[in-house]
CSV table of C-alpha atoms and ligand atoms in Angstrom, one decimal:
chain,number,residue,atom,x,y,z
A,1,MET,CA,-31.3,-55.7,-15.2
A,2,ASN,CA,-30.6,-57.8,-18.1
A,3,PHE,CA,-33.0,-60.4,-19.3
A,4,GLU,CA,-30.9,-63.6,-17.8
A,5,GLU,CA,-31.2,-61.8,-14.3
A,6,ILE,CA,-34.8,-61.1,-14.5
A,7,ARG,CA,-35.8,-64.4,-15.7
A,8,THR,CA,-34.1,-65.9,-12.7
A,9,LEU,CA,-35.3,-64.1,-10.0
A,10,ASP,CA,-39.2,-64.7,-11.7
A,11,SER,CA,-38.1,-68.2,-12.0
A,12,ALA,CA,-37.3,-68.5,-9.0
A,13,TYR,CA,-40.4,-66.3,-7.3
A,14,GLY,CA,-42.9,-66.0,-9.4
A,15,ALA,CA,-45.9,-68.0,-8.9
A,16,GLU,CA,-45.6,-71.0,-11.9
A,17,THR,CA,-48.6,-69.7,-13.6
A,18,PHE,CA,-47.3,-68.3,-16.7
A,19,SER,CA,-45.2,-70.0,-19.8
A,20,ARG,CA,-43.3,-67.1,-20.9
A,21,PHE,CA,-41.8,-65.9,-24.1
A,22,PRO,CA,-37.9,-65.1,-23.2
A,23,VAL,CA,-37.9,-61.8,-23.4
A,24,ALA,CA,-38.8,-58.8,-21.4
A,25,PHE,CA,-39.6,-55.4,-22.7
A,26,GLU,CA,-38.6,-52.1,-21.5
A,27,SER,CA,-39.6,-49.1,-23.9
A,28,GLY,CA,-40.9,-48.4,-27.0
A,29,LYS,CA,-42.9,-45.9,-29.1
A,30,GLY,CA,-46.1,-46.8,-31.0
A,31,ALA,CA,-46.5,-50.1,-32.2
A,32,THR,CA,-42.2,-50.7,-32.0
A,33,LEU,CA,-41.4,-52.1,-28.6
A,34,THR,CA,-37.8,-52.2,-27.2
A,35,ASP,CA,-36.4,-55.0,-25.0
A,36,THR,CA,-33.9,-55.3,-21.8
A,37,GLU,CA,-31.2,-56.2,-24.5
A,38,GLY,CA,-32.0,-53.1,-27.1
A,39,LYS,CA,-33.4,-55.6,-29.9
A,40,GLN,CA,-36.5,-53.8,-31.2
A,41,TYR,CA,-39.7,-55.4,-32.2
A,42,ILE,CA,-42.9,-55.0,-34.3
A,43,ASP,CA,-45.9,-55.2,-31.8
A,44,PHE,CA,-49.1,-57.1,-33.3
A,45,GLY,CA,-50.0,-58.0,-29.9
A,46,ALA,CA,-50.6,-54.7,-28.0
A,47,GLY,CA,-50.0,-56.1,-24.7
A,48,ILE,CA,-53.2,-58.6,-25.5
A,49,ALA,CA,-55.4,-55.9,-27.3
A,50,VAL,CA,-54.8,-53.5,-24.1
A,51,ASN,CA,-51.9,-50.6,-25.5
A,52,ILE,CA,-54.5,-49.5,-27.9
A,53,PHE,CA,-52.6,-46.3,-28.9
A,54,GLY,CA,-49.4,-48.1,-28.9
A,55,VAL,CA,-46.8,-47.1,-25.9
A,56,ASN,CA,-45.6,-43.7,-25.4
A,57,ASP,CA,-48.3,-42.0,-26.9
A,58,GLU,CA,-47.7,-38.3,-26.0
A,59,GLU,CA,-51.3,-37.2,-25.3
A,60,TRP,CA,-52.4,-40.0,-23.3
A,61,LYS,CA,-49.4,-40.2,-20.9
A,62,ALA,CA,-50.0,-36.3,-20.6
A,63,ALA,CA,-53.5,-36.8,-19.5
A,64,VAL,CA,-52.4,-39.9,-17.1
A,65,ILE,CA,-49.6,-37.5,-15.5
A,66,GLU,CA,-51.6,-34.9,-15.0
A,67,GLN,CA,-54.1,-36.6,-13.1
A,68,LEU,CA,-51.3,-38.3,-11.5
A,69,GLY,CA,-50.1,-35.0,-10.0
A,70,LYS,CA,-53.3,-34.4,-8.6
A,71,ILE,CA,-54.5,-37.0,-6.9
A,72,GLN,CA,-53.9,-41.0,-7.4
A,73,HIS,CA,-56.8,-42.4,-5.4
A,74,ALA,CA,-59.5,-41.6,-2.9
A,75,SER,CA,-62.1,-44.5,-2.8
A,76,ASN,CA,-65.3,-44.8,-4.1
A,77,LEU,CA,-67.0,-43.0,-0.9
A,78,TYR,CA,-66.4,-40.0,-2.3
A,79,TYR,CA,-67.0,-38.2,-5.6
A,80,CYS,CA,-64.2,-38.4,-8.7
A,81,GLU,CA,-63.9,-36.0,-11.2
A,82,PRO,CA,-62.3,-38.7,-13.9
A,83,GLN,CA,-65.0,-41.2,-13.3
A,84,ALA,CA,-67.5,-38.7,-13.7
A,85,LYS,CA,-66.7,-37.5,-16.9
A,86,LEU,CA,-65.9,-41.1,-18.3
A,87,MET,CA,-69.3,-42.4,-17.4
A,88,GLU,CA,-70.9,-39.5,-18.9
A,89,LEU,CA,-68.6,-40.0,-22.4
A,90,LEU,CA,-69.5,-43.5,-22.5
A,91,CYS,CA,-73.3,-43.2,-21.9
A,92,ALA,CA,-73.0,-40.2,-24.4
A,93,ARG,CA,-71.6,-42.9,-27.0
A,94,THR,CA,-73.5,-46.0,-26.3
A,95,GLY,CA,-77.1,-45.1,-25.4
A,96,ALA,CA,-76.1,-46.7,-21.8
A,97,ARG,CA,-78.3,-45.4,-18.7
A,98,ARG,CA,-75.6,-46.3,-16.2
A,99,VAL,CA,-72.0,-47.6,-16.0
A,100,PHE,CA,-69.8,-49.3,-13.0
A,101,PHE,CA,-66.2,-49.0,-13.0
A,102,ALA,CA,-64.2,-52.5,-11.9
A,103,ASN,CA,-60.3,-53.0,-12.5
A,104,SER,CA,-60.5,-55.7,-14.9
A,105,GLY,CA,-62.8,-57.9,-17.7
A,106,ALA,CA,-63.6,-60.4,-15.2
A,107,GLU,CA,-64.9,-58.1,-12.6
A,108,ALA,CA,-66.9,-56.5,-15.2
A,109,ASN,CA,-68.4,-59.5,-15.9
A,110,GLU,CA,-68.7,-60.4,-12.5
A,111,CYS,CA,-70.9,-57.2,-12.1
A,112,ALA,CA,-73.0,-58.0,-15.2
A,113,PHE,CA,-74.0,-61.6,-13.8
A,114,LYS,CA,-74.6,-60.0,-10.3
A,115,ALA,CA,-76.8,-57.3,-12.4
A,116,ALA,CA,-78.6,-59.8,-14.4
A,117,ARG,CA,-79.4,-62.5,-10.7
A,118,LYS,CA,-80.7,-59.1,-9.2
A,119,TYR,CA,-83.0,-57.8,-11.9
A,120,SER,CA,-84.6,-61.1,-12.3
A,121,VAL,CA,-85.2,-61.8,-8.3
A,122,MET,CA,-86.8,-58.2,-8.3
A,123,LYS,CA,-89.0,-58.6,-11.1
A,124,TYR,CA,-89.8,-62.3,-10.9
A,125,GLY,CA,-88.9,-63.6,-7.4
A,126,GLU,CA,-86.0,-66.2,-6.5
A,127,GLY,CA,-85.4,-69.8,-9.1
A,128,ARG,CA,-84.5,-67.7,-12.4
A,129,SER,CA,-80.8,-67.4,-11.8
A,130,LYS,CA,-79.8,-69.3,-14.8
A,131,ILE,CA,-77.1,-67.9,-16.7
A,132,VAL,CA,-76.3,-69.4,-20.2
A,133,SER,CA,-72.8,-68.8,-22.0
A,134,LEU,CA,-71.6,-70.5,-25.5
A,135,LYS,CA,-69.2,-73.1,-25.9
A,136,GLY,CA,-65.7,-71.8,-27.0
A,137,SER,CA,-66.5,-68.8,-24.8
A,138,PHE,CA,-64.1,-67.0,-22.8
A,139,HIS,CA,-65.2,-64.6,-19.8
A,140,GLY,CA,-62.3,-64.4,-17.0
A,141,ARG,CA,-60.8,-66.6,-14.1
A,142,THR,CA,-62.5,-65.7,-11.4
A,143,LEU,CA,-64.5,-68.5,-10.3
A,144,PHE,CA,-68.3,-67.1,-11.5
A,145,THR,CA,-66.3,-65.8,-15.2
A,146,LEU,CA,-64.3,-69.3,-15.6
A,147,THR,CA,-67.5,-71.2,-14.7
A,148,ALA,CA,-69.1,-69.1,-17.5
A,149,THR,CA,-65.7,-70.0,-19.8
A,150,GLY,CA,-67.3,-72.6,-22.2
A,151,GLN,CA,-64.4,-74.5,-22.2
A,152,ASP,CA,-63.7,-77.8,-20.3
A,153,ALA,CA,-60.1,-77.6,-20.2
A,154,PHE,CA,-60.2,-74.4,-18.1
A,155,HIS,CA,-62.3,-76.2,-15.6
A,156,LYS,CA,-59.7,-78.6,-14.6
A,157,TYR,CA,-59.3,-78.8,-10.9
A,158,PHE,CA,-61.4,-76.0,-9.5
A,159,ALA,CA,-64.5,-77.6,-8.9
A,160,PRO,CA,-67.3,-77.0,-7.6
A,161,PHE,CA,-68.2,-74.3,-9.9
A,162,VAL,CA,-71.1,-71.6,-9.6
A,163,PRO,CA,-74.3,-73.0,-9.7
A,164,ASP,CA,-76.6,-72.3,-12.7
A,165,MET,CA,-74.7,-71.7,-15.2
A,166,ASP,CA,-74.9,-73.9,-18.6
A,167,TYR,CA,-73.4,-73.8,-22.4
A,168,ALA,CA,-74.8,-73.6,-25.6
A,169,GLU,CA,-73.5,-73.8,-29.1
A,170,ALA,CA,-74.2,-70.7,-31.2
A,171,ASN,CA,-77.0,-71.5,-33.0
A,172,MET,CA,-80.8,-71.2,-32.0
A,173,GLN,CA,-81.6,-74.8,-31.8
A,174,ASP,CA,-79.3,-75.2,-29.3
A,175,ILE,CA,-79.9,-71.8,-27.2
A,176,SER,CA,-83.7,-73.1,-27.1
A,177,ARG,CA,-82.5,-76.4,-25.8
A,178,VAL,CA,-80.4,-74.9,-23.0
A,179,ALA,CA,-82.2,-71.6,-22.1
A,180,ASP,CA,-85.4,-72.2,-20.1
A,181,ALA,CA,-87.8,-70.6,-17.6
A,182,ARG,CA,-85.0,-70.3,-15.2
A,183,THR,CA,-82.6,-68.2,-17.2
A,184,CYS,CA,-82.2,-64.7,-16.4
A,185,ALA,CA,-79.2,-64.3,-19.1
A,186,VAL,CA,-77.5,-64.9,-22.0
A,187,ILE,CA,-73.5,-63.6,-22.3
A,188,ILE,CA,-71.8,-63.6,-25.7
A,189,GLU,CA,-68.5,-62.0,-27.0
A,190,CYS,CA,-69.6,-60.8,-31.0
A,191,VAL,CA,-66.0,-62.3,-31.6
A,192,GLN,CA,-64.5,-64.9,-29.5
A,193,GLY,CA,-61.3,-63.8,-29.0
A,194,GLU,CA,-59.3,-66.6,-27.0
A,195,SER,CA,-60.7,-69.6,-28.6
A,196,GLY,CA,-59.7,-68.6,-31.9
A,197,VAL,CA,-60.9,-65.2,-33.3
A,198,SER,CA,-64.1,-66.3,-34.4
A,199,ALA,CA,-66.9,-63.7,-35.2
A,200,LEU,CA,-70.4,-65.0,-34.7
A,201,ASP,CA,-72.9,-65.5,-37.4
A,202,LYS,CA,-75.1,-61.8,-37.8
A,203,ASN,CA,-78.4,-63.7,-37.9
A,204,PHE,CA,-77.6,-66.0,-35.3
A,205,VAL,CA,-76.8,-62.6,-33.0
A,206,LYS,CA,-80.0,-61.1,-34.0
A,207,ALA,CA,-82.3,-64.1,-33.7
A,208,LEU,CA,-80.6,-64.9,-30.0
A,209,GLU,CA,-81.7,-60.5,-29.2
A,210,SER,CA,-85.1,-61.5,-30.6
A,211,TYR,CA,-85.1,-64.8,-28.0
A,212,CYS,CA,-84.1,-63.0,-25.1
A,213,LYS,CA,-86.4,-60.0,-25.6
A,214,GLU,CA,-89.8,-62.1,-25.9
A,215,ARG,CA,-88.3,-64.1,-22.7
A,216,ASP,CA,-87.3,-61.0,-21.0
A,217,ILE,CA,-84.0,-63.0,-20.5
A,218,LEU,CA,-81.1,-60.1,-20.6
A,219,LEU,CA,-78.4,-60.2,-23.1
A,220,ILE,CA,-75.1,-59.4,-21.9
A,221,CYS,CA,-72.1,-58.6,-24.7
A,222,ASP,CA,-69.2,-59.4,-23.2
A,223,GLU,CA,-66.7,-56.4,-25.2
A,224,VAL,CA,-63.7,-56.8,-23.0
A,225,GLN,CA,-61.8,-57.7,-25.9
A,226,THR,CA,-63.8,-56.6,-28.7
A,227,GLY,CA,-64.4,-53.1,-27.4
A,228,ASN,CA,-63.1,-49.5,-27.5
A,229,GLY,CA,-62.4,-49.5,-31.4
A,230,ARG,CA,-61.0,-52.6,-31.6
A,231,THR,CA,-63.5,-54.0,-34.4
A,232,GLY,CA,-63.8,-50.9,-35.9
A,233,THR,CA,-66.9,-49.3,-34.3
A,234,LEU,CA,-67.0,-48.6,-31.0
A,235,TYR,CA,-68.5,-51.4,-29.5
A,236,ALA,CA,-68.7,-54.5,-31.8
A,237,TYR,CA,-72.3,-55.2,-31.0
A,238,GLU,CA,-73.2,-51.7,-33.2
A,239,GLN,CA,-72.1,-53.8,-36.2
A,240,TYR,CA,-74.5,-56.7,-35.2
A,241,GLY,CA,-77.3,-54.4,-35.3
A,242,VAL,CA,-78.5,-55.4,-31.7
A,243,GLN,CA,-79.2,-53.9,-28.3
A,244,PRO,CA,-77.6,-55.6,-25.3
A,245,ASP,CA,-79.4,-55.0,-22.1
A,246,LEU,CA,-75.5,-55.2,-20.3
A,247,VAL,CA,-72.2,-54.5,-21.9
A,248,THR,CA,-69.3,-55.1,-20.3
A,249,THR,CA,-65.5,-54.1,-21.3
A,250,ALA,CA,-61.7,-53.7,-20.2
A,251,LYS,CA,-58.7,-54.6,-21.7
A,252,GLY,CA,-58.2,-51.1,-24.3
A,253,ILE,CA,-60.3,-49.1,-22.5
A,254,ALA,CA,-57.4,-47.3,-20.4
A,255,GLY,CA,-55.0,-47.5,-23.0
A,256,GLY,CA,-52.6,-49.6,-21.2
A,257,LEU,CA,-54.0,-49.2,-17.0
A,258,PRO,CA,-56.6,-51.4,-15.7
A,259,LEU,CA,-60.1,-50.8,-15.8
A,260,GLY,CA,-63.1,-52.4,-16.4
A,261,ALA,CA,-66.9,-51.2,-16.6
A,262,CYS,CA,-70.4,-52.9,-17.0
A,263,LEU,CA,-72.9,-50.4,-19.0
A,264,PHE,CA,-76.1,-50.7,-18.1
A,265,PHE,CA,-79.2,-49.9,-20.4
A,266,HIS,CA,-82.9,-48.7,-19.9
A,267,LYS,CA,-83.7,-52.4,-18.4
A,268,THR,CA,-81.1,-52.7,-15.8
A,269,GLU,CA,-80.7,-49.1,-15.4
A,270,HIS,CA,-82.1,-48.9,-11.4
A,271,VAL,CA,-81.0,-52.7,-10.8
A,272,PHE,CA,-78.1,-52.0,-8.1
A,273,SER,CA,-78.8,-50.0,-4.8
A,274,PRO,CA,-76.2,-48.8,-2.4
A,275,GLY,CA,-74.2,-52.1,-0.9
A,276,ASP,CA,-75.1,-54.4,-3.7
A,277,HIS,CA,-72.0,-54.2,-5.3
A,278,GLY,CA,-68.9,-52.3,-4.9
A,279,THR,CA,-64.9,-52.1,-5.4
A,280,THR,CA,-61.4,-50.6,-3.5
A,281,PHE,CA,-59.5,-49.9,-6.8
A,282,GLY,CA,-62.3,-49.6,-9.7
A,283,GLY,CA,-62.7,-46.4,-11.4
A,284,ASN,CA,-59.2,-45.4,-10.2
A,285,PRO,CA,-59.2,-41.5,-11.0
A,286,VAL,CA,-55.2,-42.5,-12.8
A,287,CYS,CA,-57.0,-45.0,-15.1
A,288,CYS,CA,-60.4,-43.4,-15.9
A,289,ALA,CA,-58.2,-40.2,-16.9
A,290,GLY,CA,-56.4,-42.3,-19.1
A,291,ALA,CA,-60.1,-43.8,-20.4
A,292,VAL,CA,-61.4,-40.3,-21.2
A,293,ASN,CA,-58.6,-39.8,-22.9
A,294,VAL,CA,-58.9,-43.2,-25.1
A,295,ILE,CA,-62.6,-43.0,-25.7
A,296,SER,CA,-62.6,-39.2,-26.7
A,297,ARG,CA,-60.1,-39.9,-29.3
A,298,LEU,CA,-62.2,-42.8,-30.7
A,299,THR,CA,-64.0,-40.5,-33.1
A,300,GLU,CA,-66.0,-41.4,-36.1
A,301,ASP,CA,-62.7,-40.5,-38.2
A,302,PHE,CA,-60.2,-42.3,-35.9
A,303,LEU,CA,-62.9,-45.5,-36.3
A,304,LEU,CA,-62.6,-44.9,-40.4
A,305,GLU,CA,-59.1,-44.9,-40.3
A,306,VAL,CA,-59.2,-48.3,-38.2
A,307,LYS,CA,-61.2,-49.9,-40.7
A,308,GLY,CA,-58.7,-49.1,-43.3
A,309,LYS,CA,-56.1,-50.3,-41.4
A,310,SER,CA,-58.1,-53.6,-41.1
A,311,GLU,CA,-59.0,-53.7,-44.6
A,312,TYR,CA,-54.9,-53.1,-45.8
A,313,LEU,CA,-53.8,-55.8,-43.4
A,314,ARG,CA,-56.1,-58.4,-44.3
A,315,ALA,CA,-55.9,-57.9,-47.7
A,316,LYS,CA,-52.2,-58.7,-47.5
A,317,LEU,CA,-52.2,-61.4,-45.1
A,318,SER,CA,-55.1,-63.2,-47.2
A,319,LYS,CA,-52.2,-63.2,-49.8
A,320,LEU,CA,-49.3,-64.6,-47.8
A,321,ASN,CA,-48.5,-68.4,-48.5
A,322,GLY,CA,-49.2,-70.9,-45.8
A,323,VAL,CA,-52.5,-68.3,-44.7
A,324,LYS,CA,-55.2,-71.1,-45.0
A,325,ALA,CA,-58.1,-68.4,-43.9
A,326,VAL,CA,-58.2,-64.7,-42.4
A,327,THR,CA,-60.9,-64.4,-39.3
A,328,GLY,CA,-62.6,-62.2,-36.9
A,329,LEU,CA,-63.4,-58.6,-37.4
A,330,GLY,CA,-61.7,-55.1,-37.6
A,331,MET,CA,-58.3,-55.4,-36.2
A,332,MET,CA,-59.0,-58.4,-34.4
A,333,ILE,CA,-57.6,-60.8,-36.8
A,334,GLY,CA,-57.2,-64.7,-36.9
A,335,LEU,CA,-54.8,-66.7,-39.1
A,336,GLU,CA,-55.2,-70.0,-40.2
A,337,CYS,CA,-52.0,-71.3,-40.7
A,338,ASP,CA,-49.9,-74.4,-42.5
A,339,LEU,CA,-47.8,-74.0,-39.1
A,340,PRO,CA,-49.1,-74.5,-35.5
A,341,ALA,CA,-49.6,-71.2,-34.0
A,342,LYS,CA,-47.7,-71.5,-31.2
A,343,GLU,CA,-44.9,-72.0,-33.5
A,344,VAL,CA,-45.6,-69.3,-35.6
A,345,ALA,CA,-45.4,-66.6,-32.6
A,346,ALA,CA,-42.0,-68.1,-31.4
A,347,ARG,CA,-40.2,-67.9,-34.8
A,348,CYS,CA,-42.0,-64.2,-35.6
A,349,LEU,CA,-40.5,-63.2,-31.8
A,350,GLU,CA,-37.0,-64.3,-33.1
A,351,ARG,CA,-37.4,-62.3,-35.9
A,352,GLY,CA,-38.6,-59.2,-34.2
A,353,LEU,CA,-42.5,-59.9,-34.3
A,354,LEU,CA,-45.0,-60.1,-31.7
A,355,VAL,CA,-48.1,-61.9,-32.5
A,356,LEU,CA,-50.5,-63.6,-30.2
A,357,SER,CA,-51.9,-67.0,-30.3
A,358,ALA,CA,-55.3,-68.5,-29.9
A,359,HIS,CA,-55.9,-72.2,-29.5
A,360,GLU,CA,-55.2,-73.0,-33.4
A,361,ARG,CA,-55.0,-69.7,-34.5
A,362,VAL,CA,-52.4,-66.9,-35.1
A,363,ARG,CA,-54.5,-63.8,-33.3
A,364,LEU,CA,-53.3,-60.0,-34.4
A,365,VAL,CA,-54.4,-57.2,-32.2
A,366,PRO,CA,-52.3,-54.5,-33.2
A,367,PRO,CA,-52.5,-50.8,-31.7
A,368,LEU,CA,-54.8,-49.0,-33.6
A,369,THR,CA,-52.5,-46.3,-34.3
A,370,ILE,CA,-50.0,-48.6,-36.1
A,371,THR,CA,-48.3,-47.1,-38.9
A,372,LYS,CA,-48.3,-48.6,-42.4
A,373,ALA,CA,-44.4,-48.9,-42.2
A,374,GLU,CA,-45.0,-50.7,-39.2
A,375,MET,CA,-47.8,-52.5,-40.8
A,376,ASP,CA,-45.7,-53.7,-43.5
A,377,GLU,CA,-42.5,-54.4,-41.5
A,378,GLY,CA,-44.9,-57.4,-39.7
A,379,ILE,CA,-46.2,-58.3,-42.5
A,380,SER,CA,-42.9,-59.0,-44.2
A,381,ILE,CA,-42.0,-60.9,-40.9
A,382,LEU,CA,-44.9,-62.9,-40.9
A,383,ARG,CA,-44.3,-63.9,-44.6
A,384,GLU,CA,-40.5,-64.8,-43.8
A,385,VAL,CA,-41.9,-67.3,-41.6
A,386,LEU,CA,-44.7,-68.8,-43.4
A,387,ASP,CA,-42.4,-69.2,-46.5
A,388,ARG,CA,-40.5,-71.6,-44.7
B,401,PLP,C1,-59.4,-60.9,-21.3
B,401,PLP,C2,-60.8,-61.4,-21.7
B,401,PLP,C3,-61.6,-61.2,-20.4
B,401,PLP,C4,-60.9,-61.2,-18.8
B,401,PLP,O1,-60.5,-60.2,-18.8
B,401,PLP,P1,-59.1,-59.7,-17.5
B,401,PLP,O2,-59.2,-58.4,-17.6
B,401,PLP,O3,-58.3,-60.6,-17.8
B,401,PLP,O4,-60.0,-60.1,-16.1
B,401,PLP,C5,-63.3,-61.8,-20.1
B,401,PLP,N1,-63.8,-61.6,-21.4
B,401,PLP,C6,-63.0,-61.7,-22.8
B,401,PLP,C7,-63.6,-61.9,-24.0
B,401,PLP,C8,-61.6,-61.3,-22.8
B,401,PLP,O5,-61.4,-61.2,-23.6
């Protein structure tokens, strides 16, 4: 099908939830994508921080295809080798004790919220069910995670929300105003992605950790976007020197296949019993086989390269005319530009570069395997766009 044929069907039949850019991708290699009309693009978006090794990565593809040739699904009624391997890998790399697999970031967060509430009920009885999130946060689109999302714009139309959730500014004064004796958990993103690629202050996150520890409030790190090498370490909390009680992740973990994970550290190790939580598709063997390939390749050496690429990009980007600030962490980069972010994204697309926007900022989350030539080509397109 050509682009117009695809767009006609989508416009006629798709639920009208997306305002899409006028392009459909057909194939690609690494961080270079090709659309249905044969035009090529440099990819600084990675399918919203998902395609960690770009597209068509030979080793990842072989791992996925090998599993497809064995069995594609058996259900969580039975044991599953790729799941078992991935659990061990994640625990070995993070010090987590246990893992639950879901299909998405929102579901990984749902799991963490249920775990936090159960932890509190088991230890203190009912009544300590409040979960605090930060203003400007994004935690997903299910009703629980939408409630946790600290942005009013997402809350229009969908009341009533899940009770006992509250929002604080990212400072200790506001945390101690909002978090009280009825609070069981606080959830943070070390780098807030959706609301503008803003890294939290390190002193704040350290102080929050101590505050939570003293009160047995569980600290949940939502690493759905920041995780899996994106910021230059396997998980971003490592760079903050804190130890969360629950970590959630998704987006990049399986290199482009749908998978989410909730990691349980020692306090929450035994929080769930059979029947408390579950999923039909979560931990799908094909997705887990992809994730085993991803996590085992995110070695210290690979992560050093990611840091190098991030420094290279940041140095070049901060010198561009029309860039007022470069934010974020590692290969999760926000740009404050003279032009509105949405306009930058549209103009880049015309010239063959994919970038995302996050509120007022341009958001760059390229595949971690992006080459120097691809980075240079992308930057030269951004320069053209911002020079106008
Ligand atoms: C994308 C995202 C989510 C939601 O993930 P889905 O897979 O879309 O459900 C949650 N939290 C953060 C920080 C995200 O970036």
